[in-house]
Structures are given as C-alpha cells and as structure tokens.
Amino acid sequence: MDIHLSLDPREPITKQVFQQIRDAVLSGRLEAGVALPSSRDLATSLGVSRNTVTAAFDHLRAEGYLRARAGVGTFVSPDVQPINRERVVRSVLRPLPWWEDESWEVPRASDEDHTFDFRTGLPDPSAFPFSTWRRLIGDAIRRTVEGGRYADPQGAAVLRRSIARHLAVSRALRMGPEDVIVTSGVQQAISLLVHVLVEPGDVVAVEDPGYPPVRRALQAARARVVSVPVDGDGLVVDQLPPRARLVYVTPAHHFPLGVRMSLARRSALLEWARDNDAAVVEDDYDTDFRFSGRPIDALHSLDRSGRVIYVGSFSKTMLPSLRLGYCVVPPGLVKAVRRARFVADWHGPVVLQVALAGFIDEGRLAAHIRRMRRMYLGRRDRIAAIVDSDFGDVLTRIPSVAGLHLAAWARSDNADVAGWIRRAAESGVAVSTVQDYAFEPTRPGLVFGFGAIPREEVAAGLRLLRAAIDADQTALVTE
C-alpha cells in the first residue's frame, strides 16, 4: 500500500517518518496486519535515502508498532491498540436545508439480523444459482478485458438486446434495444428522468401510500411533489393535480397495498396524460412473480402517444446487490437520457451487464423466475391463510395476485399498528406498517413481505406477532 507522509525539511526526516507512521497506527488508519511498503519503495516515493527509512522502521519495530517477517515484509503489529482520537473538524460549509431534514433517513444495509423477517423488497438469495453466475462473470471478464475502456452510457448493447427480448416476451412491450437505457436501478432511472423532464418547482404526482425513495428523489430535484390517493382500483386519476409534469405509478402491483390498477383507471390515466401533456413513469418492479389471474397489460403496451416510460430492475428477480435496472424511453427522449446517464456516472459495470445478458439469453432468468415463483407462492399462501384465520378480528387482508408482499388493513381506525410492530420486534419479528409508506395520514395497516422468510418459519413468526397484538390490546385495557 502507499503511505502519504508530509515531510518538513526543518525537522529530522527519520524522526518525521517514525512519528507519522506511529500516529497512523495509533489512530487506526493503519490497521493491525497491514503490510507497509518496503524501505526501498517508501524511500523512493519520499525522495529520501533508504537508510533514513530503515532507521525509522527499526525504531518502530523496537517499540512494538511494527513486525518484520523474513522474506515477506513489514507489517503493523497486532499487539497495538489504536487510540480513539476524536476528529476536530470545523467547517463553515453547510448542506442545503433539504439534506438536513431529520424526518427521513437513509436505510442501512438490509442484512440486519431478524429471526422472522417479513420486511418488504427482499428476495431470497439462498436459491440463486451462484455457480452459474460465477461462470457467466468469468466469461464476461474474458470477453471484456481486452476492451477495458469507458463504455456506452446507454448500456452494453448485448444487455439492451437481451432486455428488449425479455420484455417483449414477458410483458408484450413493443420496443427495441435502441429504446433501453441500462441503469443501476429504479431510483437512478427516476433521477435521470427528472433531470431530463422536470424543472425545479414543477409539479409531479406520486401514489400515496407509495415508494418513499422515489418521492425523495423527486424532492431532491426540487420538484413540488403532490400525493395522490390509491383505492381498490389503483391511483385515483380524478385527484391528479393539474399541470403535473410527471406521474409515478406502480399499476401492476401497487406498492405497498398490492392492488392492480383497473383497465378503466389505466385508460383514464393515459387520457389524462395526453390532455395535460404529462409523462407517466410505470414502475413494474415485481410482477414477474404473478401467482394467479390473467396478466394485465402494461401501461406502456396501451400507450399510443409515447408518454409512458417503463422502468424496472433485477433486484427482486435476482439480487438487490447487483444494482442493475433499466428504463424504456420514447425515441424522442433516448438521446437526452443517455446524456443524463453520462453526466451522472458515465456508465455502470460492464462485466455485470455482459454476464446478465448471458443469464437472460441462456434462459437462466426465466427458469430462475419460475423456480422462485413456486417458492414464493407457498410462502404467500401460508401468510394469507394465517392472516385470514388467526388475525380476522384485527386485520382485513387486501387481495393481491403478484409480487413479494401482501398487505392488510386494520379493522379499527384507532389500531396502534406502530405499537404492534414495536412489541413484535422485541421477539425478533420484523414487519412494516402501511404508514411507513404513506405521505399523508392514512388507515392503519400492516405489510408482510415474504421474500426473506422461509415457509416453515412463517407460522412461528406470525404467532409472535399475534401475541404482540394481544399484549398491546391488553395493555390498553389495563390503562
């Protein structure tokens, strides 16, 4: 590793090298076991004699900060305990007020330990074909190593072709690879579209309840975000704000309620967008996992005026950590969105894109989706049956035929669902409330994800949740 040392010609160089390496070890910047550069390399990088560095290393070894291993190198001693020295940094720089808003937080890693995990948006990685993926990654590295230069911001051509074929078959979309922009997920797709379509102060509309990260992305772009309610038929089109520049919807499987937008509502939304010169962003995030009923036509398939932008990702069908998604944009927007992707981060990881193209083209994605659909169906049906039988006095399940979660309304508008999940969390049960995804006051309810919990653990987890609800209601009576 390289070590940056600032040398003052007025001080003995050996002393400075000793002190700065010692301070780096004590502060924890150089951790136990880390290999230091050779005395020759460090002397060369500092422009000093090797004897000067050798003398500093000898002093550091003598005091126990470093250890030498013959024929291997010099390493930070494992016996040194770093001293926690508080950083004192004062700056006049402050972020814009939006970024200091304490009403929202950036989520932490989703691998937190929960005994019974009913959180939303988490697929099960245990059934992912890692051996196949490793082979495809290896093939992709061999194919791309010779051309390891900057790539097309629109995405690897081979992946765009694969995505176009996949969507033509699975969702009957009429489009070609030239319409696809590869992104690092739905949130980046939204950010790119906002940069291209929305001016600060423009009105944009989102479902309420809905997906909070998209709302945050729109707010961060200085758009004026208006919440639009959702009922059993999906987004209430009649309540869309006039002059909205963009509408974000999840019509095939609403997040988080799970309802499907009716054909009448979909037609009304497209007509509204045409009359109001607005764009519609259709997020089709998890409808590859459809368990019953006929598939509904995507808004993109019904659109005849080129106003629908279709976005999706492979986070639910494969792994969230891949950070691979896409948006299908009308021809008139392709150049602008491609430019926006270049400005954002130029392009995503080419090796992953090439590997994913192989995963799709070999039929691995379709086979994986079929296998996971069967697994998730068993979990979904287990949760639905228990909610209906054991929670019928406190919850009413919302019908849902697709996706990785289902929701239920509380029977009482005064139900303290937040208290329920706090008590359940004490027993290792993680579950969300509808209010977690609401922007305006709404009915209390719970949302059950089933991607991360094995079927055989569902009943035990729900028993603990039921006990938490009963304990909460008993406490209310006692009070």
XYZ file of N, CA and C in Angstrom, residues 90-96 100:
24
model
N -13.851 21.657 11.948
C -14.808 22.764 11.923
C -14.858 23.292 10.495
N -16.088 23.492 10.011
C -16.240 23.962 8.642
C -17.417 24.919 8.562
N -17.274 25.905 7.717
C -18.376 26.842 7.500
C -19.346 26.308 6.458
N -19.004 25.210 5.791
C -19.867 24.675 4.739
C -21.052 23.947 5.344
N -22.228 24.214 4.832
C -23.441 23.548 5.270
C -24.213 23.072 4.053
N -24.863 21.910 4.156
C -25.687 21.454 3.033
C -26.951 22.288 2.905
N -27.607 22.157 1.778
C -28.913 22.791 1.616
C -29.887 22.213 2.646
N -30.643 18.266 5.416
C -30.585 18.213 6.874
C -31.942 17.907 7.495
